Coordinates of C-alpha atoms and ligand atoms in Angstrom, one line a residue:
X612 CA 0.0 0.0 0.0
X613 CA 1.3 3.3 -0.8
X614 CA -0.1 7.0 -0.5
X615 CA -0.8 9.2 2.8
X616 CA -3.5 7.4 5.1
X617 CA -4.8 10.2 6.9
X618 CA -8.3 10.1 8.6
X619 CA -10.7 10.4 5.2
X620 CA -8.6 7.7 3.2
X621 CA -9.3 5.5 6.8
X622 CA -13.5 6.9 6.6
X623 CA -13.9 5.9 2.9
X624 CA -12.2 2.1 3.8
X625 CA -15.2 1.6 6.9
X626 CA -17.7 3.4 4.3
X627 CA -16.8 0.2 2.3
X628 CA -15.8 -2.5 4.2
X629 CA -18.8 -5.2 3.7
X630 CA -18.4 -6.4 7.4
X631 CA -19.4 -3.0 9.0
X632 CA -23.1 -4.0 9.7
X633 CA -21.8 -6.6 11.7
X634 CA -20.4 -4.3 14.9
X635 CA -23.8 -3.3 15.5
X636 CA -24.4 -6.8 17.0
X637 CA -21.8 -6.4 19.5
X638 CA -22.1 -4.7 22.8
X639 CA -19.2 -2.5 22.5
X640 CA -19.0 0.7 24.4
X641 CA -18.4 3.7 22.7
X642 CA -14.9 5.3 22.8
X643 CA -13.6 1.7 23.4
X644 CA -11.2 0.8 20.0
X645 CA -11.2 -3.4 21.5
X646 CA -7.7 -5.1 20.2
X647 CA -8.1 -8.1 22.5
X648 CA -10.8 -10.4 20.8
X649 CA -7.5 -12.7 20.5
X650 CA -7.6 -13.1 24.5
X651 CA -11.7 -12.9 25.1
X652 CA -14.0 -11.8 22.3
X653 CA -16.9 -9.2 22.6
X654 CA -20.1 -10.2 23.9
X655 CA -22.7 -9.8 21.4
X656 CA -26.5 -9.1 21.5
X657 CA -27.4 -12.6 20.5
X658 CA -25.4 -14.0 23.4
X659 CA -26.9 -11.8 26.0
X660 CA -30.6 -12.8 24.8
X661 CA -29.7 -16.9 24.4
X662 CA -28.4 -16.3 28.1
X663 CA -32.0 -14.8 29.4
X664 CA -34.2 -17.5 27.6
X665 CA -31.5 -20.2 29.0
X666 CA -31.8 -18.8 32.2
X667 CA -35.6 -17.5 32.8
X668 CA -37.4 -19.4 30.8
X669 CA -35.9 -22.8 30.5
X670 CA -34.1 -23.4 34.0
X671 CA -36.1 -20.7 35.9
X672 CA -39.8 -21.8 33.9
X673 CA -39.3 -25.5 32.7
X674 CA -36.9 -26.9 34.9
X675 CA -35.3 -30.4 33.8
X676 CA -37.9 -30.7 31.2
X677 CA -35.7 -28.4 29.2
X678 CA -33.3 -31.2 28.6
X679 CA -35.6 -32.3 26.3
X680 CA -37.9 -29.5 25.5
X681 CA -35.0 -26.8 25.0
X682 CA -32.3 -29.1 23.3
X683 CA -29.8 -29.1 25.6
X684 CA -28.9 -32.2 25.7
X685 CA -28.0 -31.8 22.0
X686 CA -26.0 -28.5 22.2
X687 CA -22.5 -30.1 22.2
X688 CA -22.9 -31.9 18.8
X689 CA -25.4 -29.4 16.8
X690 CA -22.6 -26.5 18.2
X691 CA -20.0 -28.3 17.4
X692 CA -21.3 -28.6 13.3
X693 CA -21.7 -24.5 13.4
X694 CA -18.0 -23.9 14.8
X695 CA -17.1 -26.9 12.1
X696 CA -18.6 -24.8 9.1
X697 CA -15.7 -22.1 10.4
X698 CA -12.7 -24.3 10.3
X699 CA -13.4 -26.0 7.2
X700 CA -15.2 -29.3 8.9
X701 CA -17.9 -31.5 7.4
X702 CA -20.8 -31.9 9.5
X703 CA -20.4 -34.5 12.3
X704 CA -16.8 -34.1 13.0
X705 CA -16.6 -31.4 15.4
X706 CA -17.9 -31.8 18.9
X707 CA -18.0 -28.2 21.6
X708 CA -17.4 -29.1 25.0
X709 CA -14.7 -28.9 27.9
X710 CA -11.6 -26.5 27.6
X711 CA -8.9 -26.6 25.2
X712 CA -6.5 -27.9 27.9
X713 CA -8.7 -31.3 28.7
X714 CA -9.2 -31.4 24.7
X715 CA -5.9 -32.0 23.9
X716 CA -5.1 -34.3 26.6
X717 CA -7.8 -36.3 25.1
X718 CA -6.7 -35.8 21.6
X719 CA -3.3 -37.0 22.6
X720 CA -3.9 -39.8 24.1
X721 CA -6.2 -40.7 21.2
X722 CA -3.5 -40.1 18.6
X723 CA -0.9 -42.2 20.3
X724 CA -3.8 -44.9 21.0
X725 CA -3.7 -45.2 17.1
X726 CA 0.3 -45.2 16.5
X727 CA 0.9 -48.2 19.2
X728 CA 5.0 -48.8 19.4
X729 CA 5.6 -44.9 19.0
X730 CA 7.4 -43.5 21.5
X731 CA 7.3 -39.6 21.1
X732 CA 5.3 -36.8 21.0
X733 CA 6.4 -33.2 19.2
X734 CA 5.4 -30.0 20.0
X735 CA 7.0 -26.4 20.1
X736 CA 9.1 -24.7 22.4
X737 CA 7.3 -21.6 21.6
X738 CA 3.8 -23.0 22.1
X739 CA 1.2 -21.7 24.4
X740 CA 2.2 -23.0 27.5
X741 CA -1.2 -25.0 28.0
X742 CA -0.4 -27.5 25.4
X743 CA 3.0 -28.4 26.6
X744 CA 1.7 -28.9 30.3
X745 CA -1.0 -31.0 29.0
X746 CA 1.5 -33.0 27.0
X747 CA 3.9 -33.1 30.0
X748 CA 0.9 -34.7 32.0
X749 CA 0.2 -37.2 28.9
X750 CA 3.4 -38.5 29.7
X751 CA 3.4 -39.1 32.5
X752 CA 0.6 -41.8 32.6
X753 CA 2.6 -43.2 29.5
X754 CA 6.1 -45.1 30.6
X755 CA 8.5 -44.5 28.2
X756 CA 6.6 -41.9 26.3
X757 CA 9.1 -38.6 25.7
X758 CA 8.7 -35.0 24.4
X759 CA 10.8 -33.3 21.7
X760 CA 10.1 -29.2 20.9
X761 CA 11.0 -27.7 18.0
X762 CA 13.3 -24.5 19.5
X763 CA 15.2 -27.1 22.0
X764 CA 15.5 -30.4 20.2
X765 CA 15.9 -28.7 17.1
X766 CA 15.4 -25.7 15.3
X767 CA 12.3 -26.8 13.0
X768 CA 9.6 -29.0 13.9
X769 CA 9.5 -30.9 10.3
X770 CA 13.3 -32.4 11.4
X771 CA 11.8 -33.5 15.0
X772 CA 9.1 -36.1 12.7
X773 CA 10.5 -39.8 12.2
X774 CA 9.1 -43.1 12.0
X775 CA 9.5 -42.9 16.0
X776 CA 6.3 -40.0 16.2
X777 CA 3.0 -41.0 17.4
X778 CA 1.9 -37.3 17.1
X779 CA 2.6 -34.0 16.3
X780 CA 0.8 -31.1 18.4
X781 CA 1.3 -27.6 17.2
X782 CA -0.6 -24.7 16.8
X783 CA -1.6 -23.0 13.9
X784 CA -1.2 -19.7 15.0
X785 CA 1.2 -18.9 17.8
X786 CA 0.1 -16.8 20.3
X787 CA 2.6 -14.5 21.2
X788 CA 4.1 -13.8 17.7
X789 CA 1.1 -14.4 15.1
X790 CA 3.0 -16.3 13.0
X791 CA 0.8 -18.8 10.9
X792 CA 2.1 -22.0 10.0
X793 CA 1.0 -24.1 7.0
X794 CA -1.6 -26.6 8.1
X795 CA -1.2 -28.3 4.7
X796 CA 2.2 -28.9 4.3
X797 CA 3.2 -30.0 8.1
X798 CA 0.3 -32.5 7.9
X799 CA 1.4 -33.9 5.0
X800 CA 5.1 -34.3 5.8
X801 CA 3.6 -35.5 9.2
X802 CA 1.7 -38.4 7.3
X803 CA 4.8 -39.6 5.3
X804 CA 6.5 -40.7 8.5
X805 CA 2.8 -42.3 9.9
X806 CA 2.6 -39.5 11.7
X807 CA -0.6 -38.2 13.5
X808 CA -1.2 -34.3 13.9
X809 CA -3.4 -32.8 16.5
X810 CA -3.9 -28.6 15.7
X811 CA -4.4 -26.1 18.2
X812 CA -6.7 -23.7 15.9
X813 CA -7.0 -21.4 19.5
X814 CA -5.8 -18.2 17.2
X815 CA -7.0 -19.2 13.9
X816 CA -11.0 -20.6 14.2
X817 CA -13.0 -17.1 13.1
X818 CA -9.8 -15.1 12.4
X819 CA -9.0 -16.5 9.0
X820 CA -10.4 -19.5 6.5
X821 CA -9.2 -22.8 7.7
X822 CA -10.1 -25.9 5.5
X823 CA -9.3 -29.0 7.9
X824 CA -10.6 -31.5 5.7
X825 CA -8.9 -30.5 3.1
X826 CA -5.4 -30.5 4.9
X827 CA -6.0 -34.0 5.5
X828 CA -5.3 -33.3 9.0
X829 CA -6.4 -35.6 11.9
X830 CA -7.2 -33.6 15.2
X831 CA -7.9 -30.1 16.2
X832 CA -8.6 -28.2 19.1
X833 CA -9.7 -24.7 19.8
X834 CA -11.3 -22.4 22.3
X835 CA -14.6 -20.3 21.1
X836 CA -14.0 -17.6 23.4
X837 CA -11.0 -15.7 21.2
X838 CA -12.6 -14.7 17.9
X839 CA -15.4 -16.8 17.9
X840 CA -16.5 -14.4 21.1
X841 CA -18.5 -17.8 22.5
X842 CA -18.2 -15.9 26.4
X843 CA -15.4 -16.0 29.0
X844 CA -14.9 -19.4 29.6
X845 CA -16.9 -20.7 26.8
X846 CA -16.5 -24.2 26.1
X847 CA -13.9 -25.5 23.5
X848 CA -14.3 -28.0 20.4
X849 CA -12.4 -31.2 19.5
X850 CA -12.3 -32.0 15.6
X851 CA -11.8 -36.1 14.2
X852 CA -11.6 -36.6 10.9
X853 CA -14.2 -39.4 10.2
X854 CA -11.7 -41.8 9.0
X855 CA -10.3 -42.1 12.6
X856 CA -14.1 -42.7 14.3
X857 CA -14.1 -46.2 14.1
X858 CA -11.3 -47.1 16.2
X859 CA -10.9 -44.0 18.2
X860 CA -10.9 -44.5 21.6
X861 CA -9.5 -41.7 24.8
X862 CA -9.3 -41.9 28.4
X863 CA -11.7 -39.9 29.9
X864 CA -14.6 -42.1 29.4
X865 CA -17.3 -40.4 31.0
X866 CA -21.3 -40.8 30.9
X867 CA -21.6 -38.5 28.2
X868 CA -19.6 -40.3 25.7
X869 CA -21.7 -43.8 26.5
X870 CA -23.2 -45.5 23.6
X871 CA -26.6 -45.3 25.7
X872 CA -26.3 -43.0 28.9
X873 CA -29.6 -43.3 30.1
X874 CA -29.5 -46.9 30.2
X875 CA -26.8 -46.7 33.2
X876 CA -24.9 -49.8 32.3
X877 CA -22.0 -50.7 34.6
X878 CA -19.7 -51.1 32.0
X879 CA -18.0 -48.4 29.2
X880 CA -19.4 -48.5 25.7
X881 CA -18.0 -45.6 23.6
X882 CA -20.5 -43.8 21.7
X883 CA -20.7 -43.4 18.1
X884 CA -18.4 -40.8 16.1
X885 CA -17.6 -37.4 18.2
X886 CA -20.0 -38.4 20.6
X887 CA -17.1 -40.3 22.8
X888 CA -15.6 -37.2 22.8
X889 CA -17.9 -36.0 25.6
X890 CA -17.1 -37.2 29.8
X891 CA -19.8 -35.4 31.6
X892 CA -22.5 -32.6 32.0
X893 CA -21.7 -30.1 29.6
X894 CA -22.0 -25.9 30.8
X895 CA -25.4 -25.2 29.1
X896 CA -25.3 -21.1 29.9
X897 CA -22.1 -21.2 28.6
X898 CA -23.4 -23.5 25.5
X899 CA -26.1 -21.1 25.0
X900 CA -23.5 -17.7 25.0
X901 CA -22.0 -19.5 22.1
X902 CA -24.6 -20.3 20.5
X903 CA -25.7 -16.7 20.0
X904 CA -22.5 -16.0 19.2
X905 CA -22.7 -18.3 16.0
X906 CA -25.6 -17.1 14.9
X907 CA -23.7 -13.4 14.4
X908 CA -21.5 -16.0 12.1
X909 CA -23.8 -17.7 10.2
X910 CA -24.2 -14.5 7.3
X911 CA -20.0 -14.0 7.5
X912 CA -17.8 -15.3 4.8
X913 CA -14.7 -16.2 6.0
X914 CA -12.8 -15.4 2.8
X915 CA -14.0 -11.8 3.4
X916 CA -12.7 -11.7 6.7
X917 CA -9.2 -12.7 6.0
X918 CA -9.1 -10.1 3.4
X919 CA -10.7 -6.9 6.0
X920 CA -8.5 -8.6 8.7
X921 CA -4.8 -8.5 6.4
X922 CA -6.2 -4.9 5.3
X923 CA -6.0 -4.0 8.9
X924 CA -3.2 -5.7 10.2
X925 CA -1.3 -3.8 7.3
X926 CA -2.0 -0.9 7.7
X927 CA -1.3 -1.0 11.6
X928 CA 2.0 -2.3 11.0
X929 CA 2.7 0.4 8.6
X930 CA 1.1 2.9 10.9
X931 CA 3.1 2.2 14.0
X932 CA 6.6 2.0 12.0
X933 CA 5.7 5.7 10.7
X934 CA 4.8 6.9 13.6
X935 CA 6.0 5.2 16.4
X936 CA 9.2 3.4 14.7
X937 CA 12.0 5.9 16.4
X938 CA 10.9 5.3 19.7
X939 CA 12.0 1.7 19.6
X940 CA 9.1 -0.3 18.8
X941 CA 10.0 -3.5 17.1
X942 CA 8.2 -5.8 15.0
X943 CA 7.8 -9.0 16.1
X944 CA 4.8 -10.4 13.7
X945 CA 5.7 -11.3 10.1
X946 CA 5.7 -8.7 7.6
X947 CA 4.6 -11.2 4.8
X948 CA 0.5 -11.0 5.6
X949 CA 0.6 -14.6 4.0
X950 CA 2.4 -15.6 7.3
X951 CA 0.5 -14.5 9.7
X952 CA -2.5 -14.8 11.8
X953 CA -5.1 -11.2 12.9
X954 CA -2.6 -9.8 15.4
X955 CA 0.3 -7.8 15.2
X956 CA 3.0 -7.8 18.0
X957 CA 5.6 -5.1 18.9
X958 CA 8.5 -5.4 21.2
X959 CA 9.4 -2.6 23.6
X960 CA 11.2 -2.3 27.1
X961 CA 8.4 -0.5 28.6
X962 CA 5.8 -2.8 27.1
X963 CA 3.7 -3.9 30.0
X964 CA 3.7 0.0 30.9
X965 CA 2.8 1.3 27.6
X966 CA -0.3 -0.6 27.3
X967 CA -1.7 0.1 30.7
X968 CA -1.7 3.2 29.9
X969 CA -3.2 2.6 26.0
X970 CA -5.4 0.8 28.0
X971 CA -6.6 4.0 30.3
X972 CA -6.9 5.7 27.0
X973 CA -9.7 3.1 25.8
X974 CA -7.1 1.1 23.4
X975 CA -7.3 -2.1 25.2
X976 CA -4.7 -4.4 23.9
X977 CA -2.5 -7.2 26.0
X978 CA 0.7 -7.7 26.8
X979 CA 2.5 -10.9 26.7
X980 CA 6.2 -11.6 29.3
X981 CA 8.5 -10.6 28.8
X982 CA 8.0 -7.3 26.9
X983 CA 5.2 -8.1 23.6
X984 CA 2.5 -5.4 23.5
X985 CA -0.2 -7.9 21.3
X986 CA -3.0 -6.4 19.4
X987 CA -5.8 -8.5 17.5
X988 CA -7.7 -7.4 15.1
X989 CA -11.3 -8.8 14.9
X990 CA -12.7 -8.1 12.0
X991 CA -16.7 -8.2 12.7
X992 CA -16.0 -5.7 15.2
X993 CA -12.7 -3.3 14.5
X994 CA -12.7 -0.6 11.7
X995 CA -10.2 0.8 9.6
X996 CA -10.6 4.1 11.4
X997 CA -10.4 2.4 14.8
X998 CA -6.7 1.0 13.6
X999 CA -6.0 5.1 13.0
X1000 CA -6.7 6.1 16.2
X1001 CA -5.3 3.3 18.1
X1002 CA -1.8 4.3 16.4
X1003 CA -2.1 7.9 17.1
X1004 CA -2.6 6.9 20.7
X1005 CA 0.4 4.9 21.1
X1006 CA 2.2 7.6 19.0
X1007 CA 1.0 10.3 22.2
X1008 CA 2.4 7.7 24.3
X1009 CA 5.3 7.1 23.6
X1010 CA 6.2 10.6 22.3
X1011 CA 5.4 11.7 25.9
X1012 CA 7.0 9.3 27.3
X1013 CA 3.8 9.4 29.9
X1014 CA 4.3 5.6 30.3
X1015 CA 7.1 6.0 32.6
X1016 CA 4.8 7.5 35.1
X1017 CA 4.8 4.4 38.4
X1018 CA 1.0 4.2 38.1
X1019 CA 1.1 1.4 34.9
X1020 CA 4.2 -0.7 36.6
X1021 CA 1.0 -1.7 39.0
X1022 CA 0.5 -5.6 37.5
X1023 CA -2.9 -7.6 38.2
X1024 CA -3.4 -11.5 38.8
X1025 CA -4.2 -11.3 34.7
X1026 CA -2.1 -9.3 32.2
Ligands
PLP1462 C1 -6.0 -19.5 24.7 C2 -5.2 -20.8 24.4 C3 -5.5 -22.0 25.1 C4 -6.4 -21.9 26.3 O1 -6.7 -23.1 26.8 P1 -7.8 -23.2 27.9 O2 -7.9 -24.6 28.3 O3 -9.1 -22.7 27.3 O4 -7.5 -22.3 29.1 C5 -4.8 -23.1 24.7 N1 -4.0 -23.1 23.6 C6 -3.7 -22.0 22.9 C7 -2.8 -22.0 21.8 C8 -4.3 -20.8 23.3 O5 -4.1 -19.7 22.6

C-alpha cells in the first residue's frame, strides 16, 4: 500500500468494508477501540438474549424438562457442526465441549492410541504453555513416552518427525508472535513418517479460513471464546476426521460419551463418532452464549474476513513504523501477511507500561512476558478508522513518554 492514510482515506475504507453491519451486534462501548478479541471476544447481542431465555425461561420456567424441550442435551454436537462450518469441517466431526486444555489431553492420548509402538510426541518450544503442560501430563501416565520441541530439540519441527512420532501437536497460529504455519504442508510431511497431527486452531477458528478436511489433518482443538466471542470461559471444540471414528478411543470415558447413557450400564461403551468425545455434564449457559454468538456467524464469509482482517493488520504495521518506529518499537509479527495470523505484536522495554496506559486511554490491547505489547484485530467488530486512532494513541504515548509515570508498573493476577 502506498499514498498518505490520513483520517478520510481510513473513513472511505469503513464506508466500504462489507463487514461493517456486523459491529452493530456487538455490545461494545463507545470510545472503546477493542484489540483483544485474540484473549476474550466481545459479547454480542445474540449472546446476552440466548443467556436470558436459558436462564428464565428454561431453568427458571421449565426446569429439567428443558433437557428435552430446550435441546440441551444436544448442544455439544449441533454446536460443534456450526463452529465446524468455520474451520473447514464437514458436518459430524466437530464436537464443543470442555476446555482446550482437557481437549488435547484427550486428543493426545487418542493419537498415540492409534500409532501403538511410537514413543514420542512433538510440540514447540514456543507454544502456548497449555499445550505443553498438557503433554507433560500425557506422559506421564505413559512409561517411556518422551517430548521433543521444536526450539530445543531442534530448530524446526519438520526435522523432529520420524518413524518414532505418534503425534505432532502444534498450533496454527502462535500466540505470542502471530506467525501462521502451513496446516497443509506440516500435515502432509507428518503423514509420510505415519505420523498423526493434533492442531491447536485457538488463534486461527474465526480469524482466517481454515479448511481442515482438506489439509487432511487428523485432530484439532480450539477455544470459542477468542474470535469466535463464545463468552469468558466458553467451552472448547475437539475435531476427528471421520476416518479415525471407528477405532478412536481416549481416556476420559465419561457418561456422556456412553453409547446409551440413560441406560446406566455398569460397564464403558464408547458412543458413536464425536460423541465419545464428551465425559460429563456439559455448561449449558455457557453453550447457550455461544450459541448466540454463532448465529452473528452464520451470514459471515470467512474469505471476506481474512481479506478486512490483512487490510487492517497492514496498515497498523505500517502505521506504527511511521509513527512510532523511532521510539523503539520493534516488529515481532511477520511482515509477509501470507504468514501471519489477525494480530500484530511489537516489542518494547516498557511494554507492559505502555499498554496500561493505551489501555486507560480506551485502546485495550494485551501484553505478553516478557516485553510483547499484542494487538488483535477482529474483523466483525474493528474498523479501519479504529486502527488510526489506536496508532495515534500509542504515538502520544510514547512521544510523551507518559508511560514511565509508576501508576502502569501496578500488575494484576491477569495481564
Ligand atoms: C488460549 C489458548 C489456550 C487456552 O486453553 P484453555 O484450556 O481454554 O485455558 C490453549 N492453547 C492456545 C494455543 C491458546 O491460545
Amino acid at each position: 500500500m502506498t499514498g498518505t492514510l490520513d483520517v478520510a482515506a481510513v473513513d472511505a475504507m469503513d464506508a466500504a468494508d462489507p463487514l461493517r453491519a456486523c459491529r452493530k451486534h456487538f455490545a461494545l462501548a463507545d470510545g472503546v477501540i477493542y484489540l483483544d478479541g485474540n484473549s476474550l471476544g466481545a459479547a454480542s447481542l445474540a449472546a446476552f438474549a440466548e443467556l436470558e431465555t436459558a436462564a428464565r425461561q428454561e431453568w427458571g420456567r421449565d426446569l429439567i424438562k428443558s433437557w428435552n424441550t430446550a435441546g440441551w442435551f444436544q448442544l455439544p454436537l449441533q454446536l460443534g457442526d456450526r463452529v465446524g462450518r468455520l474451520i473447514g469441517a464437514a458436518p459430524g466431526q466437530t464436537v464443543v465441549c470442555d476446555t482446550t486444555s482437557l481437549n488435547i489431553y484427550k486428543t493426545l492420548h487418542a493419537a498415540i492410541a492409534l500409532r501403538p509402538g511410537r514413543r514420542v510426541i512433538v510440540s514447540e518450544a514456543g507454544s502456548f504453555p497449555t499445550d505443553l503442560y498438557v503433554a507433560e501430563g500425557v506422559i506421564s501416565t505413559l512409561p517411556g513416552m518422551e517430548l521433543r520441541l521444536e526450539g530445543t530439540h531442534a530448530p524446526q519441527i519438520e526435522d523432529l518427525i520420524d518413524e518414532t512420532v505418534a503425534v505432532v501437536l502444534v498450533n496454527h497460529v502462535n500466540y505470542k508472535s502471530g506467525e501462521l504455519r502451513d496446516m497443509a504442508a506440516l500435515t502432509k510431511k507428518a503423514h509420510e513418517a505415519g505420523t498423526l497431527v493434533v492442531w491447536d486452531l485457538c488463534h486461527s477458528a474465526g480469524a482466517l479460513p481454515v479448511d481442515l478436511d482438506g489439509a487432511n489433518v487428523d485432530f484439532a482443538v480450539g477455544c470459542t471464546y477468542k474470535y469466535l466471542n463464545g463468552g469468558p470461559g466458553a467451552p472448547a471444540f475437539i475435531y476427528a476426521a471421520r476416518r479415525h471414528h471407528e477405532n478412536v478411543v481416549q481416556p476420559l470415558s465419561g457418561w456422556w460419551g456412553h453409547a446409551r447413557p440413560f441406560a446406566f450400564e455398569h460397564r464403558y461403551a464408547a458412543g458413536d463418532g464425536m460423541v465419545r468425545f464428551l465425559c460429563g455434564t456439559q455448561p449449558i449457559l455457557s453453550l447457550r452464549a455461544l450459541k448466540g454468538a454463532l448465529d452473528v456467524w452464520d451470514a459471515v464469509d470467512m474469505a471476506v474476513v481474512r481479506e478486512k482482517s490483512i487490510a487492517l493488520t497492514d496498515i497498523f504495521i505500517r502505521l506504527v513504523e511511521e509513527k512510532c518506529g523511532q521510539y523503539g518499537v520493534a516488529l515481532e509479527t511477520p511482515r509477509d501477511a501470507a504468514r501471519r495470523g489477525s494480530q500484530v505484536s511489537f516489542a518494547h522495554e516498557g511494554a507492559y507500561e505502555i499498554m496500561q496506559a493505551l489501555i486507560e486511554r480506551g485502546v485495550i490491547g494485551d501484553f505478553r512476558a516478557p516485553s510483547t505489547m499484542r494487538f488483535g484485530f477482529t474483523p466483525l467488530y474493528v474498523g479501519y478508522r479504529d486502527v488510526f486512532q489506536a496508532v495515534n494513541v500509542l504515538e502520544e504515548i510514547l512521544r510523551t513518554e507518559v508511560w514511565r509515570d509508576v501508576r502502569y508498573a501496578v500488575r494484576g493476577a491477569v495481564t
